[in-house]
Coordinates of C-alpha atoms in Angstrom, one line a residue:
X1 CA -17.1 -9.2 31.2
X2 CA -15.8 -11.4 28.4
X3 CA -17.4 -10.8 25.0
X4 CA -19.0 -14.0 23.6
X5 CA -18.5 -14.6 19.9
X6 CA -20.5 -16.9 17.7
X7 CA -18.7 -19.6 15.7
X8 CA -19.1 -17.5 12.5
X9 CA -17.7 -14.4 14.2
X10 CA -14.8 -16.3 15.6
X11 CA -13.9 -17.7 12.2
X12 CA -14.1 -14.2 10.7
X13 CA -11.8 -12.8 13.4
X14 CA -9.3 -15.5 12.8
X15 CA -9.4 -14.8 9.1
X16 CA -8.8 -11.1 9.7
X17 CA -6.0 -11.8 12.1
X18 CA -4.3 -14.2 9.7
X19 CA -4.6 -11.5 7.0
X20 CA -2.9 -8.9 9.2
X21 CA -0.1 -11.3 10.3
X22 CA 0.5 -12.4 6.7
X23 CA 0.7 -8.8 5.6
X24 CA 3.3 -8.1 8.3
X25 CA 5.3 -11.2 7.3
X26 CA 5.2 -10.3 3.6
X27 CA 6.4 -6.7 4.3
X28 CA 9.1 -7.9 6.7
X29 CA 10.6 -10.3 4.2
X30 CA 10.2 -8.5 1.0
X31 CA 10.4 -4.7 1.7
X32 CA 13.9 -4.5 0.2
X33 CA 12.4 -5.2 -3.2
X34 CA 10.1 -2.1 -2.9
X35 CA 12.7 0.5 -1.9
X36 CA 15.6 -0.3 -4.2
X37 CA 16.3 0.6 -7.9
X38 CA 17.4 -2.6 -9.6
X39 CA 16.6 -5.0 -12.4
X40 CA 17.0 -8.7 -12.6
X41 CA 17.9 -10.6 -15.9
X42 CA 14.8 -10.3 -18.2
X43 CA 13.8 -7.1 -16.4
X44 CA 16.4 -5.3 -18.5
X45 CA 15.3 -7.1 -21.7
X46 CA 11.6 -6.0 -21.2
X47 CA 12.7 -2.4 -20.4
X48 CA 15.0 -2.5 -23.5
X49 CA 12.0 -3.6 -25.7
X50 CA 10.0 -0.6 -24.4
X51 CA 12.9 1.9 -24.6
X52 CA 13.9 1.0 -28.2
X53 CA 10.5 -0.1 -29.4
X54 CA 11.5 -3.6 -30.4
X55 CA 8.0 -5.0 -29.7
X56 CA 8.5 -8.2 -31.6
X57 CA 10.6 -9.5 -28.7
X58 CA 7.5 -10.1 -26.7
X59 CA 6.4 -12.6 -29.4
X60 CA 9.0 -15.0 -27.9
X61 CA 6.8 -15.3 -24.8
X62 CA 3.8 -16.2 -26.9
X63 CA 6.0 -18.8 -28.8
X64 CA 6.5 -20.5 -25.4
X65 CA 2.8 -20.9 -25.1
X66 CA 2.0 -17.9 -22.9
X67 CA 0.1 -15.4 -25.1
X68 CA -1.8 -13.8 -22.2
X69 CA 1.5 -13.3 -20.4
X70 CA 2.8 -11.7 -23.6
X71 CA -0.1 -9.3 -23.7
X72 CA 0.1 -8.4 -20.0
X73 CA 3.9 -7.8 -20.3
X74 CA 3.4 -5.5 -23.2
X75 CA 0.8 -3.4 -21.4
X76 CA 2.6 -3.3 -18.0
X77 CA 6.1 -2.6 -19.1
X78 CA 4.9 0.1 -21.5
X79 CA 4.2 2.1 -18.3
X80 CA 7.8 1.7 -17.0
X81 CA 10.5 4.3 -18.1
X82 CA 13.4 3.1 -15.9
X83 CA 14.6 0.4 -13.5
X84 CA 13.2 2.5 -10.6
X85 CA 9.7 2.2 -12.1
X86 CA 10.0 -1.6 -11.6
X87 CA 9.2 -1.0 -7.9
X88 CA 5.6 -0.4 -8.8
X89 CA 5.4 -3.8 -10.6
X90 CA 7.0 -5.6 -7.7
X91 CA 4.6 -3.9 -5.3
X92 CA 1.7 -5.4 -7.3
X93 CA 3.4 -8.8 -7.2
X94 CA 3.8 -8.6 -3.4
X95 CA 0.2 -7.7 -3.0
X96 CA -0.7 -10.7 -5.2
X97 CA 1.6 -12.9 -3.0
X98 CA -0.3 -11.7 0.1
X99 CA -3.6 -12.5 -1.5
X100 CA -2.4 -15.9 -2.5
X101 CA -1.3 -16.6 1.1
X102 CA -4.7 -15.5 2.4
X103 CA -6.4 -17.7 -0.2
X104 CA -4.3 -20.6 1.0
X105 CA -5.3 -20.0 4.6
X106 CA -9.0 -20.0 3.7
X107 CA -8.6 -23.2 1.7
X108 CA -6.8 -25.0 4.5
X109 CA -9.5 -24.0 7.0
X110 CA -12.2 -25.4 4.6
X111 CA -10.3 -28.7 4.4
X112 CA -10.1 -29.3 8.2
X113 CA -6.8 -27.7 9.1
X114 CA -6.7 -25.9 12.4
X115 CA -6.4 -22.1 12.4
X116 CA -2.8 -22.2 13.5
X117 CA -1.7 -24.8 11.1
X118 CA -3.6 -23.2 8.2
X119 CA -1.7 -20.0 9.1
X120 CA 1.6 -21.9 9.2
X121 CA 0.9 -23.3 5.7
X122 CA 0.0 -19.9 4.3
X123 CA 3.1 -18.3 5.9
X124 CA 5.3 -21.2 4.6
X125 CA 4.0 -20.6 1.0
X126 CA 4.6 -16.9 1.4
X127 CA 8.2 -17.5 2.5
X128 CA 9.0 -20.1 -0.1
X129 CA 12.1 -19.4 -2.3
X130 CA 10.1 -19.5 -5.5
X131 CA 7.6 -17.0 -4.2
X132 CA 10.5 -14.8 -3.1
X133 CA 12.1 -14.8 -6.5
X134 CA 8.8 -14.0 -8.2
X135 CA 8.3 -11.0 -5.9
X136 CA 11.8 -9.8 -6.5
X137 CA 11.7 -10.3 -10.3
X138 CA 9.4 -7.8 -12.1
X139 CA 8.9 -9.8 -15.2
X140 CA 7.2 -12.6 -13.2
X141 CA 4.4 -10.4 -12.0
X142 CA 1.5 -12.5 -13.6
X143 CA 2.7 -15.8 -12.1
X144 CA 1.0 -15.7 -8.8
X145 CA -2.2 -14.3 -10.3
X146 CA -2.2 -17.4 -12.6
X147 CA -1.6 -19.7 -9.6
X148 CA -4.5 -18.1 -7.7
X149 CA -6.8 -18.8 -10.7
X150 CA -5.8 -22.4 -10.9
X151 CA -6.4 -22.9 -7.2
X152 CA -9.8 -21.5 -7.5
X153 CA -10.5 -23.7 -10.6
X154 CA -9.5 -26.8 -8.6
X155 CA -11.9 -25.8 -5.7
X156 CA -14.8 -25.3 -8.1
X157 CA -14.3 -28.7 -9.7
X158 CA -14.3 -30.3 -6.3
X159 CA -17.4 -28.5 -5.2
X160 CA -19.1 -29.5 -8.5
X161 CA -18.6 -33.2 -7.8
X162 CA -18.6 -33.6 -4.1
X163 CA -19.9 -30.6 -2.2
X164 CA -22.9 -29.5 -4.1
X165 CA -24.3 -31.0 -7.3
X166 CA -26.6 -28.0 -7.7
X167 CA -25.4 -25.8 -10.5
X168 CA -22.5 -28.2 -11.1
X169 CA -22.4 -27.3 -14.8
X170 CA -22.0 -23.6 -13.9
X171 CA -19.1 -24.4 -11.6
X172 CA -17.3 -26.5 -14.1
X173 CA -17.7 -23.8 -16.8
X174 CA -16.2 -21.1 -14.5
X175 CA -13.4 -23.5 -13.5
X176 CA -12.7 -24.2 -17.2
X177 CA -12.4 -20.5 -17.9
X178 CA -10.1 -19.9 -14.9
X179 CA -7.8 -22.9 -15.6
X180 CA -7.6 -22.1 -19.4
X181 CA -6.7 -18.5 -18.5
X182 CA -4.0 -19.7 -16.1
X183 CA -2.5 -21.9 -18.8
X184 CA -2.4 -19.0 -21.2
X185 CA -0.5 -16.9 -18.6
X186 CA 2.0 -19.5 -17.2
X187 CA 1.7 -23.3 -17.6
X188 CA 3.7 -24.1 -14.4
X189 CA 1.4 -21.8 -12.3
X190 CA -1.7 -23.6 -13.7
X191 CA -0.5 -26.8 -12.0
X192 CA -1.8 -25.2 -8.7
X193 CA -5.0 -27.0 -9.7
X194 CA -3.5 -30.2 -8.2
X195 CA -2.7 -28.5 -4.9
X196 CA -6.5 -28.6 -4.2
X197 CA -6.4 -32.3 -4.8
X198 CA -3.6 -32.6 -2.3
X199 CA -5.6 -30.6 0.3
X200 CA -8.7 -32.9 -0.2
X201 CA -6.9 -36.2 -0.2
X202 CA -4.3 -35.5 2.5
X203 CA -6.3 -34.2 5.5
X204 CA -4.7 -33.5 8.9
X205 CA -6.3 -36.8 10.1
X206 CA -4.6 -38.8 7.4
X207 CA -5.1 -39.9 3.8
X208 CA -8.7 -40.0 2.6
X209 CA -9.9 -41.5 -0.6
X210 CA -12.0 -38.9 -2.6
X211 CA -13.9 -41.5 -4.5
X212 CA -13.6 -42.5 -8.1
X213 CA -16.2 -40.0 -9.5
X214 CA -14.3 -37.1 -8.0
X215 CA -10.9 -38.4 -9.1
X216 CA -12.0 -39.2 -12.6
X217 CA -13.7 -35.8 -13.0
X218 CA -10.5 -34.0 -11.7
X219 CA -8.3 -35.9 -14.1
X220 CA -10.7 -35.8 -17.1
X221 CA -11.4 -32.1 -16.6
X222 CA -7.7 -31.3 -16.5
X223 CA -6.8 -33.4 -19.5
X224 CA -9.6 -31.9 -21.6
X225 CA -8.5 -28.4 -20.8
X226 CA -4.9 -29.3 -21.5
X227 CA -5.8 -30.7 -24.9
X228 CA -7.9 -27.6 -25.8
X229 CA -5.0 -25.4 -24.7
X230 CA -2.5 -27.4 -26.8
X231 CA -4.6 -27.0 -29.9
X232 CA -5.0 -23.3 -29.3
X233 CA -1.2 -23.0 -28.8
X234 CA -0.4 -24.8 -32.1
X235 CA -2.7 -22.5 -34.0
X236 CA -1.3 -19.4 -32.3
X237 CA 2.3 -20.6 -32.8
X238 CA 1.9 -20.9 -36.5
X239 CA 0.8 -17.3 -36.6
X240 CA 3.9 -16.2 -34.7
X241 CA 6.3 -18.2 -36.8
X242 CA 4.8 -16.8 -40.0
X243 CA 5.1 -13.3 -38.5
X244 CA 8.7 -13.7 -37.4
X245 CA 10.9 -16.8 -37.8
X246 CA 12.9 -15.9 -34.6
X247 CA 10.1 -17.5 -32.6
X248 CA 10.9 -20.9 -34.1
X249 CA 13.7 -21.5 -31.6
X250 CA 11.4 -20.7 -28.7
X251 CA 8.8 -23.1 -30.1
X252 CA 11.4 -25.9 -30.3
X253 CA 12.2 -25.5 -26.6
X254 CA 8.5 -26.0 -25.9
X255 CA 8.1 -29.1 -28.1
X256 CA 7.0 -32.4 -26.6
X257 CA 9.8 -34.8 -25.5
X258 CA 10.0 -38.6 -25.9
X259 CA 13.1 -39.1 -23.6
X260 CA 11.3 -40.5 -20.5
X261 CA 14.5 -41.6 -18.7
X262 CA 16.1 -38.2 -19.0
X263 CA 12.9 -36.6 -17.7
X264 CA 12.8 -39.0 -14.7
X265 CA 16.4 -38.0 -13.8
X266 CA 15.4 -34.3 -14.2
X267 CA 12.4 -34.9 -11.9
X268 CA 14.7 -36.4 -9.3
X269 CA 17.1 -33.5 -9.4
X270 CA 14.2 -31.0 -9.2
X271 CA 12.7 -32.9 -6.2
X272 CA 16.1 -32.8 -4.4
X273 CA 16.1 -29.0 -4.7
X274 CA 12.6 -28.4 -3.5
X275 CA 13.1 -30.8 -0.6
X276 CA 15.9 -28.5 0.7
X277 CA 13.1 -25.9 1.3
X278 CA 15.1 -22.9 2.6
X279 CA 18.0 -20.6 1.5
X280 CA 20.8 -21.5 4.0
X281 CA 23.6 -23.9 3.1
X282 CA 21.9 -26.6 5.3
X283 CA 20.2 -27.9 2.2
X284 CA 21.9 -31.3 1.8
X285 CA 20.9 -32.1 5.4
X286 CA 17.4 -30.7 5.0
X287 CA 16.8 -32.7 1.9
X288 CA 17.2 -35.9 3.9
X289 CA 15.3 -34.7 6.9
X290 CA 12.3 -33.5 4.9
X291 CA 12.3 -36.6 2.8
X292 CA 12.4 -38.8 5.9
X293 CA 9.5 -37.0 7.6
X294 CA 7.2 -37.1 4.6
X295 CA 8.1 -40.7 3.8
X296 CA 7.4 -41.7 7.4
X297 CA 4.0 -40.1 7.4
X298 CA 3.1 -41.7 4.0
X299 CA 4.2 -45.2 5.1
X300 CA 2.3 -44.8 8.4
X301 CA -0.9 -44.0 6.5
X302 CA -0.3 -46.8 4.1
X303 CA 0.2 -49.2 7.0
X304 CA -2.8 -47.9 8.9
X305 CA -5.2 -48.2 5.9
X306 CA -3.6 -51.3 4.6
X307 CA -3.4 -49.6 1.2
X308 CA -0.7 -48.3 -1.2
X309 CA -2.9 -45.3 -2.2
X310 CA -1.3 -42.8 0.1
X311 CA 2.1 -43.5 -1.5
X312 CA 0.9 -43.7 -5.0
X313 CA -1.2 -40.6 -4.6
X314 CA 1.8 -38.6 -3.4
X315 CA 3.9 -39.8 -6.3
X316 CA 1.1 -39.0 -8.8
X317 CA 0.8 -35.4 -7.3
X318 CA 4.5 -34.9 -7.7
X319 CA 4.4 -35.8 -11.4
X320 CA 1.2 -33.8 -11.9
X321 CA 2.4 -30.5 -10.5
X322 CA 5.6 -30.7 -12.5
X323 CA 3.9 -31.8 -15.7
X324 CA 4.9 -28.8 -17.9
X325 CA 8.6 -29.4 -17.3
X326 CA 8.3 -33.1 -17.8
X327 CA 6.4 -32.9 -21.1
X328 CA 8.7 -30.5 -23.0
X329 CA 12.2 -30.9 -24.4
X330 CA 13.8 -28.2 -22.4
X331 CA 15.0 -29.2 -18.9
X332 CA 15.8 -26.1 -16.8
X333 CA 16.4 -26.3 -13.0
X334 CA 15.1 -22.8 -12.3
X335 CA 13.5 -21.6 -9.1
X336 CA 10.6 -20.0 -10.9
X337 CA 9.8 -23.4 -12.6
X338 CA 9.7 -25.2 -9.3
X339 CA 7.0 -22.9 -7.8
X340 CA 4.1 -25.4 -7.5
X341 CA 6.4 -28.4 -6.7
X342 CA 8.0 -26.4 -3.9
X343 CA 4.6 -25.5 -2.5
X344 CA 3.5 -29.1 -2.6
X345 CA 6.7 -30.1 -0.7
X346 CA 5.9 -27.6 2.0
X347 CA 2.3 -28.8 2.2
X348 CA 3.5 -32.4 2.4
X349 CA 5.9 -31.5 5.3
X350 CA 3.2 -29.8 7.3
X351 CA 0.8 -32.5 6.6
X352 CA 3.3 -35.1 7.8
X353 CA 4.0 -33.2 11.0
X354 CA 0.3 -33.3 11.8
X355 CA 0.1 -37.1 11.1
X356 CA 3.3 -38.0 13.0
X357 CA 2.7 -35.5 15.9
X358 CA -1.1 -35.7 16.5
X359 CA -0.9 -33.6 19.7
X360 CA -1.9 -30.1 18.6
X361 CA 0.8 -28.2 20.6
X362 CA 3.7 -30.3 19.2
X363 CA 3.1 -29.9 15.4
X364 CA 2.1 -26.3 16.0
X365 CA 5.4 -25.5 17.7
X366 CA 7.4 -27.3 15.0
X367 CA 5.4 -25.5 12.3
X368 CA 6.1 -22.1 13.8
X369 CA 9.8 -22.9 14.1
X370 CA 9.7 -23.8 10.4
X371 CA 8.1 -20.5 9.5
X372 CA 10.8 -18.6 11.4
X373 CA 13.5 -20.5 9.6
X374 CA 11.9 -19.9 6.2
X375 CA 11.2 -16.3 6.8
X376 CA 14.6 -15.4 8.1
X377 CA 16.5 -17.3 5.4
X378 CA 14.3 -15.9 2.6
X379 CA 14.7 -12.3 4.0
X380 CA 18.5 -12.7 4.0
X381 CA 18.5 -14.1 0.5
X382 CA 16.3 -11.3 -0.8
X383 CA 18.5 -8.7 0.8
X384 CA 21.6 -10.1 -0.9
X385 CA 19.8 -10.5 -4.2
X386 CA 18.7 -6.8 -4.1
X387 CA 22.2 -5.7 -2.9
X388 CA 23.9 -7.6 -5.7
X389 CA 21.6 -6.3 -8.5
X390 CA 21.4 -2.8 -7.2
X391 CA 25.2 -2.6 -7.0
X392 CA 25.4 -4.0 -10.6
X393 CA 23.2 -1.2 -12.0
X394 CA 25.1 1.4 -10.0
X395 CA 28.5 0.1 -11.2
X396 CA 27.5 0.1 -14.9
X397 CA 25.9 3.6 -14.7
X398 CA 29.0 5.0 -12.9
X399 CA 31.4 3.5 -15.4
X400 CA 29.3 4.8 -18.3
X401 CA 29.3 8.3 -16.8
X402 CA 33.1 8.3 -16.3
X403 CA 34.3 6.7 -19.6
X404 CA 31.6 7.3 -22.2
X405 CA 29.2 10.0 -23.4
X406 CA 25.8 10.3 -25.1
X407 CA 27.6 10.5 -28.4
X408 CA 29.4 7.1 -28.0
X409 CA 28.6 4.6 -30.8
X410 CA 30.4 1.6 -29.2
X411 CA 30.9 0.3 -25.6
X412 CA 33.5 -2.3 -24.8
X413 CA 33.0 -4.6 -21.7
X414 CA 34.5 -7.6 -20.1
X415 CA 31.6 -9.7 -18.9
X416 CA 31.8 -11.7 -15.6
X417 CA 30.9 -15.4 -15.7
X418 CA 28.9 -17.4 -13.2
X419 CA 31.8 -19.6 -12.3
X420 CA 33.4 -16.6 -10.5
X421 CA 30.3 -15.8 -8.4
X422 CA 28.8 -17.4 -5.4
X423 CA 26.4 -14.7 -4.2
X424 CA 25.9 -16.3 -0.8
X425 CA 22.8 -18.2 -1.7
X426 CA 22.3 -21.9 -2.3
X427 CA 19.5 -21.6 -4.8
X428 CA 20.9 -21.6 -8.3
X429 CA 21.9 -18.6 -10.4
X430 CA 18.7 -16.6 -10.0
X431 CA 19.5 -15.6 -6.4
X432 CA 23.3 -15.4 -6.4
X433 CA 24.6 -14.4 -9.8
X434 CA 24.6 -10.9 -11.4
X435 CA 22.5 -10.4 -14.5
X436 CA 25.4 -9.6 -16.7
X437 CA 27.1 -12.9 -15.8
X438 CA 24.2 -15.2 -16.7
X439 CA 24.0 -14.6 -20.5
X440 CA 25.8 -12.5 -23.1
X441 CA 22.6 -11.1 -24.4
X442 CA 21.5 -10.0 -20.9
X443 CA 24.8 -8.1 -20.5
X444 CA 24.2 -6.3 -23.9
X445 CA 20.7 -5.2 -23.1
X446 CA 21.7 -4.2 -19.5
X447 CA 24.4 -1.9 -20.8
X448 CA 22.2 -0.5 -23.6
X449 CA 19.3 0.1 -21.2
X450 CA 21.4 1.8 -18.6
X451 CA 23.1 3.8 -21.3
X452 CA 19.7 5.1 -22.4
X453 CA 18.7 6.0 -18.8
X454 CA 22.1 7.6 -17.9
X455 CA 22.3 9.9 -20.9
X456 CA 18.5 10.3 -21.5
X457 CA 18.8 9.1 -25.1
X458 CA 17.2 6.5 -27.4
X459 CA 20.4 5.9 -29.3
X460 CA 21.4 2.2 -29.5
X461 CA 25.2 1.8 -29.1
X462 CA 26.9 -1.4 -30.1
X463 CA 28.2 -3.4 -27.2
X464 CA 31.5 -5.3 -27.8
X465 CA 32.1 -7.9 -25.1
X466 CA 34.2 -10.8 -24.1
X467 CA 33.9 -13.2 -21.1
X468 CA 35.9 -12.7 -18.0
X469 CA 37.0 -16.4 -18.0
X470 CA 39.1 -16.1 -21.2
X471 CA 40.9 -12.8 -21.4
X472 CA 42.6 -13.8 -24.6
X473 CA 39.3 -13.3 -26.4
X474 CA 39.5 -9.7 -25.4
X475 CA 42.3 -9.0 -27.9
X476 CA 39.9 -7.5 -30.4
X477 CA 38.8 -5.0 -27.8
X478 CA 42.4 -3.9 -27.0
X479 CA 43.0 -3.2 -30.7
X480 CA 40.8 -0.1 -30.2
X481 CA 42.8 2.1 -27.7
X482 CA 40.3 5.0 -28.0
X483 CA 37.6 2.7 -26.6
X484 CA 37.7 2.3 -22.8
X485 CA 37.2 -1.4 -21.8
X486 CA 34.9 -1.7 -18.8
X487 CA 35.7 -4.8 -16.6
X488 CA 32.2 -5.1 -15.2
X489 CA 33.1 -7.9 -12.7
X490 CA 35.8 -5.8 -11.1
X491 CA 33.6 -2.7 -11.1
X492 CA 30.8 -4.7 -9.4
X493 CA 33.1 -6.0 -6.7
X494 CA 34.1 -2.5 -5.9
X495 CA 30.5 -1.5 -5.4
X496 CA 29.6 -4.5 -3.1
X497 CA 30.0 -4.5 0.7
X498 CA 33.2 -6.0 2.1
X499 CA 31.5 -9.2 3.3
X500 CA 30.9 -10.2 -0.3
X501 CA 34.7 -10.7 -0.7
X502 CA 34.3 -14.0 1.2
X503 CA 31.9 -15.4 -1.4
X504 CA 32.9 -13.8 -4.7
X505 CA 36.1 -14.9 -6.5
X506 CA 38.4 -12.3 -8.0

């Protein structure tokens, strides 16, 4: 006898099943980040701050307008004693990513997405390159929490104006607290607020106009919070600059820009990267395919409704979710800065599939194929990222043990450069380049931190270094014959598996 479920029970069962499947997907993709001892770029800087008690370094985070991120980083990294302890932080981030995916599933269901397509959207977000990098990078642990807060804020604003006018003031107050908190953690993650607007306006049945009251409240609410945040930031920044002038440079990077044309070019380049969606080297083809699919759906809706609002709405959302990068002087094409823009592109692609392939089985099949592609490509990229950075730590520690001692006052290194590394991934330096090749200061703190861990000391040796690309600059190192010179690029290549020789230049 078949068990009969009520509609409410059926929805709860679907929600539980989605949670289990998303947990399995998250574990399958990202388990290498939980079982390996490695650090990635700023991970070493934050550990270095804790090890050598240079706490003022965290003020740089506040100078970039992220005081709550600064406070969280101080508290969390104070609990870490070594790079192996970073696994605990990454485990928390992975749990947050799973919670975000489950939140996405629930939101999509509330905005008329079918159970299977809501799951596909949640799984796509969970498998996105930006999410993968955040899970693999310990210092980014608050990002997804901030994104979750901004999504909830967007929903509360929508409910206040459209769903239930009862207690609308209470909803707006809570939304303001959530969005302001999200801005204090990470400005780019706070742009998740606009993803709710995308879910409301672009339903599986096509574009729907939310009405001027809702639209004006959404925009006015966000601008008001942004202005309050900016005033708070300017006051807080003055405190930091007075406390330590080193924060002035970080503040200049976050200053408002007036070069609109340069920012439009930057937006175009960023959009190209996010349209490539996955990690494999199919990205030039995928950029055109994804662009064509989304454009076709938007034009179809514009033609069907005899209105330009679907196209204008999509363009406005692209600008809105990338606003923090478009407003400031600094233009960095970094995966972590593309987080919300990348999620918007995945949403747009799945929305377009439902519009262009209205038959349920067709867009569901294509969506599941997309998930398989994203999950497999992201798992491969994560494996290689972990392998590269774990080999880097192992190579440095082994070299220090063989050539130096706890009494050493100076360490000489030849630092690899990004031009000599490919790393097997198509997504910028964050996935495919070793930490010590990205920036001279990263190489210094990496060596000093691993020196402290290897010899169980808090002594701070000087690190003399020169770039691998110009060996003539290493002459000063060779003048000290008693000081062994560690060629870190060569040592790293020796630690890596043979298949890396096809993608890494000697």
